[in-house]
Short mmCIF file of C-alpha atoms and ligand atoms in Angstrom, two decimals:
data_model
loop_
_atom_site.label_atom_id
_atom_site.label_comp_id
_atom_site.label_asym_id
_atom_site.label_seq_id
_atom_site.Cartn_x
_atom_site.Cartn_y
_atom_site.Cartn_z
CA UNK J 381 121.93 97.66 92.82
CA UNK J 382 125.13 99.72 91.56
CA UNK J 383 125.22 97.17 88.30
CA UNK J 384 121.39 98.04 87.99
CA UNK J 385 122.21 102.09 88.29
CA UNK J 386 124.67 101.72 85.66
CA UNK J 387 122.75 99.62 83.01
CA UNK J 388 120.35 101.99 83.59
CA UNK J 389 122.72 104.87 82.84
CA UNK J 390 124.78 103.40 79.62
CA UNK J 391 121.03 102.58 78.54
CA UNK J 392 119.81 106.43 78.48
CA UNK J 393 116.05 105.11 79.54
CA UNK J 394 115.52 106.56 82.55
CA UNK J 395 111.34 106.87 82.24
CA UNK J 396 108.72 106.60 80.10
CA UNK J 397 107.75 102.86 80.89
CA UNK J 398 111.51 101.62 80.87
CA UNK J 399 112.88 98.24 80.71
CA UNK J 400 113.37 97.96 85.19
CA UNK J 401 109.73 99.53 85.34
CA UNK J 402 108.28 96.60 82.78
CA UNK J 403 110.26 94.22 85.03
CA UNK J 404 108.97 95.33 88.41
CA UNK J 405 105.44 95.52 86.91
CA UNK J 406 105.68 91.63 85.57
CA UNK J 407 106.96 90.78 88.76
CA UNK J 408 104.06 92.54 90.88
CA UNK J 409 101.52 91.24 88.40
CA UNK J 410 102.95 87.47 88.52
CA UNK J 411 104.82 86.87 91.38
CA UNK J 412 102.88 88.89 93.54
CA UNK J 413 98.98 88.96 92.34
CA UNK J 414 99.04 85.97 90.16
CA UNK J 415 97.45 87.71 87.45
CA UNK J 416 99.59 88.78 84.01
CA UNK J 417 99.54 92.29 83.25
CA UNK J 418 97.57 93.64 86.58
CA UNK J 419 99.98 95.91 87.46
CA UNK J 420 100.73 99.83 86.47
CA UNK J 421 103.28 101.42 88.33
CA UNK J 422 102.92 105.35 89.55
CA UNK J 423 105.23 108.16 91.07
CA UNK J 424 103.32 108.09 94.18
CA UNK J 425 99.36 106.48 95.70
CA UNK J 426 98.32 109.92 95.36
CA UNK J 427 98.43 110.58 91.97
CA UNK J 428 97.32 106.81 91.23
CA UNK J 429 94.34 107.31 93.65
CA UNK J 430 93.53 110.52 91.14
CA UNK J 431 93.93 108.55 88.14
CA UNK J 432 91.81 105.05 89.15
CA UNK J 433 89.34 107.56 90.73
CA UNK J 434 89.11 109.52 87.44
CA UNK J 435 88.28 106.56 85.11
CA UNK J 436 85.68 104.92 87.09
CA UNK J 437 83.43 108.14 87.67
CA UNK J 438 83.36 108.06 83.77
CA UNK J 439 79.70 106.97 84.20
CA UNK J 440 78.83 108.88 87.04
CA UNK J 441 79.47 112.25 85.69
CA UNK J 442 77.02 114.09 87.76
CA UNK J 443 77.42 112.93 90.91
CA UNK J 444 79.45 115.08 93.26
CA UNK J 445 80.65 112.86 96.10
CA UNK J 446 83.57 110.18 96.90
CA UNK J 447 82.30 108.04 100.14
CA UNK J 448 85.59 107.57 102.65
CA UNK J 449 85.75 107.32 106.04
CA UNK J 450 87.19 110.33 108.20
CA UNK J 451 89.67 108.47 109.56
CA UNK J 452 92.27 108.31 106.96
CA UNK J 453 95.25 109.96 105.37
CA UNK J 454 94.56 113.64 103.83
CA UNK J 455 95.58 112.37 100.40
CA UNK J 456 91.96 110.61 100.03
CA UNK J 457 90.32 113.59 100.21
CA UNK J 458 92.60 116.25 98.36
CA UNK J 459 92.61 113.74 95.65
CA UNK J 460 89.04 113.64 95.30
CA UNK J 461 89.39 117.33 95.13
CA UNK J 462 91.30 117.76 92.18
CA UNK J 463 87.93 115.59 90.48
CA UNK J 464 85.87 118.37 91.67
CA UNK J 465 84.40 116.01 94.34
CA UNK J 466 83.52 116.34 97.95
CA UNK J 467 84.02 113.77 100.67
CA UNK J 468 81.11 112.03 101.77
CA UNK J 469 82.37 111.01 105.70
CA UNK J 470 81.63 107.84 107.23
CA UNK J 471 82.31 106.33 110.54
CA UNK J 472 84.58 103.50 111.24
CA UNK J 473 84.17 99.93 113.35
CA UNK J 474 85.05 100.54 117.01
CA UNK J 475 87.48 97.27 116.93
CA UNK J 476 88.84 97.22 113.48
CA UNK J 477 88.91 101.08 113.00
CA UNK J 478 88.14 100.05 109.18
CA UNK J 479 85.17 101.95 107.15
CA UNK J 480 81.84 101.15 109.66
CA UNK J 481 79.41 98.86 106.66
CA UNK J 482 76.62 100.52 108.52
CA UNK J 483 77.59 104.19 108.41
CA UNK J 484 78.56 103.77 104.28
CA UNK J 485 75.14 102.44 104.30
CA UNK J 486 73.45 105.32 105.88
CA UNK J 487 75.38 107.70 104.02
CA UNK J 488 74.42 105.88 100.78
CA UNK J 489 70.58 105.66 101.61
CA UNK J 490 70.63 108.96 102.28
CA UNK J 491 72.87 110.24 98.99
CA UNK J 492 72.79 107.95 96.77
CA UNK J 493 72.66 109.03 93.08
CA UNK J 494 75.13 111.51 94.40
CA UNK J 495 77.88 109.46 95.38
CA UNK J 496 80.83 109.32 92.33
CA UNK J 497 82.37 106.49 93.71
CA UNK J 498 83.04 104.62 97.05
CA UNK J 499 86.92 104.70 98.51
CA UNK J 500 87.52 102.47 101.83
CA UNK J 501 90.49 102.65 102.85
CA UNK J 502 92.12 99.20 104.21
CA UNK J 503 93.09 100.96 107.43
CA UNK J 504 96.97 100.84 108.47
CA UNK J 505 97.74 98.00 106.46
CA UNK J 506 94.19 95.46 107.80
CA UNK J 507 92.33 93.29 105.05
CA UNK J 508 88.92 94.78 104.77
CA UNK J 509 86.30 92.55 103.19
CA UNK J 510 86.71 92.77 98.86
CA UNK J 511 83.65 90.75 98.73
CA UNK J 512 81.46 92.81 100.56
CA UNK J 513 82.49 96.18 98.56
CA UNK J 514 82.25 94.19 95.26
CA UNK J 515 78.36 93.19 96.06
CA UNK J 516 77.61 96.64 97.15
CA UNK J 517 79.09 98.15 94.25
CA UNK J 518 76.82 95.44 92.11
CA UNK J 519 73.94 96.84 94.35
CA UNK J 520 73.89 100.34 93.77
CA UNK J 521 76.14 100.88 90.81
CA UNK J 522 78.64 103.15 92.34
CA UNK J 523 81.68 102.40 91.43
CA UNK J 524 84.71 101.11 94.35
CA UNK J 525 88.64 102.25 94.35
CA UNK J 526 90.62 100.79 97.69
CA UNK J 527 93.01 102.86 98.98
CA UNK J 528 95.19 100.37 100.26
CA UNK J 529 98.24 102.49 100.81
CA UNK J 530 99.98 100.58 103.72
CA UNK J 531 98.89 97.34 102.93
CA UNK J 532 101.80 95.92 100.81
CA UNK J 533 103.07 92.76 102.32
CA UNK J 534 99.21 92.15 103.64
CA UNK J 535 97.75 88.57 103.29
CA UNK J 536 94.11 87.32 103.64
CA UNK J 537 93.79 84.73 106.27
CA UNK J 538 94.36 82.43 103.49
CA UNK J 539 97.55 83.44 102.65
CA UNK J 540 96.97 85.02 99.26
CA UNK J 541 98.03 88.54 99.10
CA UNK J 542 95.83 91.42 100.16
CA UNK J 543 93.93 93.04 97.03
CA UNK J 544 94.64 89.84 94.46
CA UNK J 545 92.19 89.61 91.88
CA UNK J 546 90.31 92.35 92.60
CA UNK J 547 87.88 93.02 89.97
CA UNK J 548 88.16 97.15 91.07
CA UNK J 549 91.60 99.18 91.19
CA UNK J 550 92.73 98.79 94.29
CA UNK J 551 96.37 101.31 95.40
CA UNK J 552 98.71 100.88 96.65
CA UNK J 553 101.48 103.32 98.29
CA UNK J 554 105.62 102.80 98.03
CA UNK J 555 106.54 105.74 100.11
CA UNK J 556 109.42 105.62 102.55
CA UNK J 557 106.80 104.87 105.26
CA UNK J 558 105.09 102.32 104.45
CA UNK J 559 106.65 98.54 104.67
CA UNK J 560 107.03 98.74 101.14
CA UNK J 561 108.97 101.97 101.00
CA UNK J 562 111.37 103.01 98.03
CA UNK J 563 111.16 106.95 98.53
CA UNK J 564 108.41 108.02 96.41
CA UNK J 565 105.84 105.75 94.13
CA UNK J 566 102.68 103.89 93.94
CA UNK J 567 101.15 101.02 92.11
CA UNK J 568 97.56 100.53 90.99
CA UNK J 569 96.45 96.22 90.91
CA UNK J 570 93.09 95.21 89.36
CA UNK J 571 92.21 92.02 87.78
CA UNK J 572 90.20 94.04 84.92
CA UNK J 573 93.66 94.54 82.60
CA UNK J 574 91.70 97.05 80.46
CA UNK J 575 91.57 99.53 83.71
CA UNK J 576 95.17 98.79 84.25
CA UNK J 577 96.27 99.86 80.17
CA UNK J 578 93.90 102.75 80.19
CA UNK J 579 95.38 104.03 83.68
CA UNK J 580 98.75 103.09 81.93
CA UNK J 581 97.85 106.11 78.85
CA UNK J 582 95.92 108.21 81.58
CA UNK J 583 99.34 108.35 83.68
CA UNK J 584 101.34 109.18 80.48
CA UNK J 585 99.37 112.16 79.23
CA UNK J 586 96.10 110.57 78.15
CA UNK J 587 97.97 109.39 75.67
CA UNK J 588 96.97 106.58 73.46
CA UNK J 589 98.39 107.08 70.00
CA UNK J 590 102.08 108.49 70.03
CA UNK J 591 101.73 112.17 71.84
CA UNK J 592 98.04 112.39 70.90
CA UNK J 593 95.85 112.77 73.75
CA UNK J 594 92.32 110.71 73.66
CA UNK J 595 91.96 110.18 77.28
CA UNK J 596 92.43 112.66 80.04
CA UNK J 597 95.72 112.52 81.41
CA UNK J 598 98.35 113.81 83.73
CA UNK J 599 102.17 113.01 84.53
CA UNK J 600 102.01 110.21 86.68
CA UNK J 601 105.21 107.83 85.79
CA UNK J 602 107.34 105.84 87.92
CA UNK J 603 111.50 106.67 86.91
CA UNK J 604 113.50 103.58 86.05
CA UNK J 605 115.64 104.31 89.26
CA UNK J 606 112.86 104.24 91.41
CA UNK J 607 111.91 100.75 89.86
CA UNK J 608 115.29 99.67 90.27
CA UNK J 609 114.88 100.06 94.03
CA UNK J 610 111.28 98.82 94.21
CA UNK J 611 113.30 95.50 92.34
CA UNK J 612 115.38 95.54 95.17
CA UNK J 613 112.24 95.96 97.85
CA UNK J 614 110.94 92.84 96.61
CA UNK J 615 113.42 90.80 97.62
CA UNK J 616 113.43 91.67 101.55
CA UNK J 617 109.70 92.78 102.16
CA UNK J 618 108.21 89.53 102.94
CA UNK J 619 110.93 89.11 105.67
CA UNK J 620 109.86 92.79 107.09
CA UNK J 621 106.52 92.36 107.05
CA UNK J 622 107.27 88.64 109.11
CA UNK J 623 109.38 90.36 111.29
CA UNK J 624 106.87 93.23 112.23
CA UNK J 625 104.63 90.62 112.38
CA UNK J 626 106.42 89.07 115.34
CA UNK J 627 106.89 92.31 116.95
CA UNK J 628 103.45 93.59 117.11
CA UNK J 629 102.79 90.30 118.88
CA UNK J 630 105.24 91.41 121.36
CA UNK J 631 103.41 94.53 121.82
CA UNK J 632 100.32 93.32 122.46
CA UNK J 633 101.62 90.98 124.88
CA UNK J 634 103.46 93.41 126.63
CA UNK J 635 100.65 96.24 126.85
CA UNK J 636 97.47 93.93 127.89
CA UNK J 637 95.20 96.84 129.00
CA UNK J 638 95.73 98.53 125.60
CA UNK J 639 93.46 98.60 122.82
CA UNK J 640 95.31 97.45 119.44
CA UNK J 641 93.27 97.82 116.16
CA UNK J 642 91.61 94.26 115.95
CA UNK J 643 93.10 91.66 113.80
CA UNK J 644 91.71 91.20 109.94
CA UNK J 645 94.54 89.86 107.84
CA UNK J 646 96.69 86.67 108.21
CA UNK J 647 99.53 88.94 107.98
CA UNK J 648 99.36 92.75 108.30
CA UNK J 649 101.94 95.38 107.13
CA UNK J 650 102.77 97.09 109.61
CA UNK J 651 103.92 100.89 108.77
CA UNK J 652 104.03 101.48 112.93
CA UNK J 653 102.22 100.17 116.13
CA UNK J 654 98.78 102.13 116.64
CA UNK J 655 96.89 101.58 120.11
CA UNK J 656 95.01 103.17 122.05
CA UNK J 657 96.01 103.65 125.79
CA UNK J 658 93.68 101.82 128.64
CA UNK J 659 90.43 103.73 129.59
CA UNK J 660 91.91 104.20 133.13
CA UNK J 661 94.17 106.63 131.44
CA UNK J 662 92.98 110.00 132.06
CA UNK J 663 96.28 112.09 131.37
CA UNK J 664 96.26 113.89 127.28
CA UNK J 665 97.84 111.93 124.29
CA UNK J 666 100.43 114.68 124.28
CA UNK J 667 101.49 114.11 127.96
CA UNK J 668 102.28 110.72 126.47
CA UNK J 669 103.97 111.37 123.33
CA UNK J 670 106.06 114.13 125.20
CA UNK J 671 106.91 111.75 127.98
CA UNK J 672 108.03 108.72 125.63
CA UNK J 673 110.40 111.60 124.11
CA UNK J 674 111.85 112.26 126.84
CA UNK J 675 112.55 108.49 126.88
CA UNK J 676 113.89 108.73 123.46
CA UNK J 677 111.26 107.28 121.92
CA UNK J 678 109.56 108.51 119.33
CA UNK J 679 105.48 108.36 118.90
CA UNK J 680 103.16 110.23 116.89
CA UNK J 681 99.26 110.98 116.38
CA UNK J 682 97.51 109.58 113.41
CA UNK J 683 94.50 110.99 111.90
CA UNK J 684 93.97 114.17 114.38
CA UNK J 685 92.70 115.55 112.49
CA UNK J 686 90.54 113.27 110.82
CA UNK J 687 89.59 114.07 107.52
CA UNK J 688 86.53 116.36 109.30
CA UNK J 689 88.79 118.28 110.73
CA UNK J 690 91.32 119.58 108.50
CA UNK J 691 90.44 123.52 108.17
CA UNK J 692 90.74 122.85 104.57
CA UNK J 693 88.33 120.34 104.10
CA UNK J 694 85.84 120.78 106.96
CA UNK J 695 83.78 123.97 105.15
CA UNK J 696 82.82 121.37 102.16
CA UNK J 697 82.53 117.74 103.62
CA UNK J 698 79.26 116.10 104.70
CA UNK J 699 79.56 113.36 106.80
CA UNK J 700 77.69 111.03 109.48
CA UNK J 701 77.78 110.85 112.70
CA UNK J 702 82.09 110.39 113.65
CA UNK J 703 81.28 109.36 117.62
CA UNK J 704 83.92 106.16 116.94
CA UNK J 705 86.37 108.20 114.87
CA UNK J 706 86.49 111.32 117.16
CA UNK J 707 87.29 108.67 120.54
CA UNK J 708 89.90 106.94 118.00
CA UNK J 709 91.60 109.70 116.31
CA UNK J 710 91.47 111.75 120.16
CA UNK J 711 93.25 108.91 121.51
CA UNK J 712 95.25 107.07 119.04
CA UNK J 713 98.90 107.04 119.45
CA UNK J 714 101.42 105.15 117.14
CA UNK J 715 104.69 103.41 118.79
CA UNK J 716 107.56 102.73 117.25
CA UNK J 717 107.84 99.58 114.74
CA UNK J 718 110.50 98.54 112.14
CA UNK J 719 112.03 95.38 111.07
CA UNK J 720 115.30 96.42 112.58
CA UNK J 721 113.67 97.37 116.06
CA UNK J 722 115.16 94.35 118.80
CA UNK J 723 112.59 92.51 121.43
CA UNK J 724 114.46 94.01 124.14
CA UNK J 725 113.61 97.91 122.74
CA UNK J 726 110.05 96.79 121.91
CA UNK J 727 110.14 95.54 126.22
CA UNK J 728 111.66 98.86 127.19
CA UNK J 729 109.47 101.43 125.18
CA UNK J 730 106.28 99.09 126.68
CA UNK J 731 108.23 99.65 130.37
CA UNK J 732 107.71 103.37 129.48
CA UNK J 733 104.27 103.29 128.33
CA UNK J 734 102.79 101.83 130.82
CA UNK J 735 104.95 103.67 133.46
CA UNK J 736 103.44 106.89 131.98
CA UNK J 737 100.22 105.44 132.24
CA UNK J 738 100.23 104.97 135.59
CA UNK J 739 101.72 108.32 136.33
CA UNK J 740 98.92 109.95 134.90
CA UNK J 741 96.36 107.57 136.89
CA UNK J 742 98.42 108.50 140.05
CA UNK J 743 98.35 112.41 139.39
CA UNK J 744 94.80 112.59 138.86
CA UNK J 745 94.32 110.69 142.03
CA UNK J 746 96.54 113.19 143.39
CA UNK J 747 94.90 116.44 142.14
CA UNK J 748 91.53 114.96 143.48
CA UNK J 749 92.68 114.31 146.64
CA UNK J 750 94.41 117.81 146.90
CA UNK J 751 90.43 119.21 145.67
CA UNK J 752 88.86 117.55 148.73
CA UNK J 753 91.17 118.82 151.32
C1 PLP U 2183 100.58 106.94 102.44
C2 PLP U 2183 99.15 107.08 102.15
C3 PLP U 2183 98.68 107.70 100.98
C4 PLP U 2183 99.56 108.44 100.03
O1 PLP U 2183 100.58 107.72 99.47
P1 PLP U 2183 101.71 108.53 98.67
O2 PLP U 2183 102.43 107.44 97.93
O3 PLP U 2183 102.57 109.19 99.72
O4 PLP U 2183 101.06 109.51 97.78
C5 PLP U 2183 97.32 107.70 100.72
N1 PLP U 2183 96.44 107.15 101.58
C6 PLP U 2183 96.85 106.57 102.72
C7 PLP U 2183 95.83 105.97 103.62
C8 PLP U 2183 98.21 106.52 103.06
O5 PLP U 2183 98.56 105.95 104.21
#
């Protein structure tokens, strides 16, 4: 890594599509997808959601809507804002908490011609079905971009990576929370290698001739540095992933009344443990969260707000009905989960949970007993 920092200093290339980028690229497209030259890097998902998004509405130029579930990260939407488009809400499925196929469907019946381009998002790190978005996109004609963020490190049941040979861009986040996390960047994968070289000049200006812009463009390149680390990443990711694997096992095993997102991938990236506390729970999410502090554990919402709800975005999105993301996103609560987390602190913050859980069963019983008398 120091060697790497200093080549890259006596070199003076420290952007602009740089030796360590080319490298980490290659090694995505080969090692990774299994398809040559599949691969543009990105400073961050965000600005690589903007750019895929931008070049397949090319054909679409009148519609006004990107299709997304609620339940996601607030970059989907703002980036669909800077294209002048509005999100079009869907639900998601009550076990997989991934884009619900029957909302999208309602939401397309009802606005079709209208809808820019279609944007599941491969919820914290599952494998949604390619296939199916593929055929719908062959259906209607709207075009597809995955947001697939967190999902780095995902396989398909059949081992093959998450994303590989799709024929649509499909994005993918590096920040420092996701499994894959260098600090700040993004990659874009699609097995269409004319997407990837015109999101390659988009990223750089629109530039396709030397500093002559023919395609609209912004700054979205990845510095050699951050490469360097991605380089770096690659080697010990797999192992993560494997690891967090194992320990979300642990979790289920040790919280049986939960509800954990249901299983889609052979192996899922984990970014943290999401689950939603037994129905006999009656105490708030907060008295939860505030309690495992006190334990010394952190925990955290996710997606409350859903995309809906941000005061930003709610006076311009139109959306279905959001009955399984409201009960999701009201109840969600992510627990702690890192490769370097032991069994025994995985046993102890379940011990917690499900200490708290009963605390707020018994204090309810409490209050209604105290009522009667
Ligand atoms: C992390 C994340 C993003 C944004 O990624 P950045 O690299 O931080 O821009 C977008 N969508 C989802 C679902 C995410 O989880």
């Amino acid at each position: 890594m120091v060697d790497g920092l200093r080549m890259i200093e006596e070199s003076g290339v420290f952007t602009n599509n740089g030796p360590v980028n080319a490298r980490l690229e290659a090694s995505l497209s080969d090692d990774v997808f299994g398809h040559p030259e599949s691969v543009v890097t990105c400073c961050n998902a965000t600005i690589a959601l903007m750019l895929a998004m931008k070049d397949v509405i090319r054909t679409r130029r009148r519609a006004r809507y990107v299709l997304m579930p609620s339940f996601t990260f607030a970059a989907a939407a703002q980036a669909a804002e800077w294209l002048r488009l509005a999100p079009l809400l869907c639900d998601i499925e009550p076990d997989s908490w991934t884009p619900c196929a029957a909302s999208e469907e309602r939401l397309i019946a009802r606005h079709g011609d209208d809808i820019a381009l279609i944007l599941p998002y491969a919820t914290f790190g599952a494998a949604i079905d390619l296939g199916r978005y593929a055929a719908l996109s062959r259906r209607t004609g709207i075009p597809v971009v995955v947001d697939a963020a967190a999902s780095m490190g995902t396989t398909l049941p059949s081992g093959r990576p998450f994303g590989a040979g799709a024929p649509c861009p499909v994005i993918f986040s590096m920040h420092a929370t996701k499994v894959f996390g260098i600090g700040e960047g993004g990659f874009i994968h699609c097995a269409d290698t004319d997407v990837v070289e015109r999101i390659r000049r988009m990223a750089n200006f629109g530039f396709e001739a030397p500093r002559v812009a023919s395609l609209p463009g912004l700054n979205g390149k990845l510095p050699e540095v951050a490469a360097l680390i991605a380089l770096e990443k690659m080697k010990t990711y797999v192992d993560a992933t494997e690891r967090r694997v194992q320990l979300a096992a642990l979790y289920r095993q040790e919280l049986p009344d939960w509800q954990f997102q249901a299983p889609t991938a052979g192996r899922q990236a984990h970014a943290m443990m999401p689950v939603l506390p037994p129905d006999s729970f009656v105490g708030s999410r907060q008295s939860l969260i505030d309690g495992l502090a006190q334990a010394g554990i952190g925990s955290a919402a996710y997606f409350a707000p859903h995309l809906a709800q941000h005061p930003h975005l709610a006076r311009h999105v139109v959306t279905d009905t959001l009955r399984v993301t409201d009960h999701v996103s009201s109840r969600l609560v992510g627990l702690p989960l890192w490769d370097g987390l032991t069994d025994e602190a995985v046993r102890r913050i379940c011990r917690e949970a499900r200490a708290l859980v009963e605390l707020g069963a018994g204090m309810q019983h409490f209050i209604r007993k105290a009522k009667l008398a």
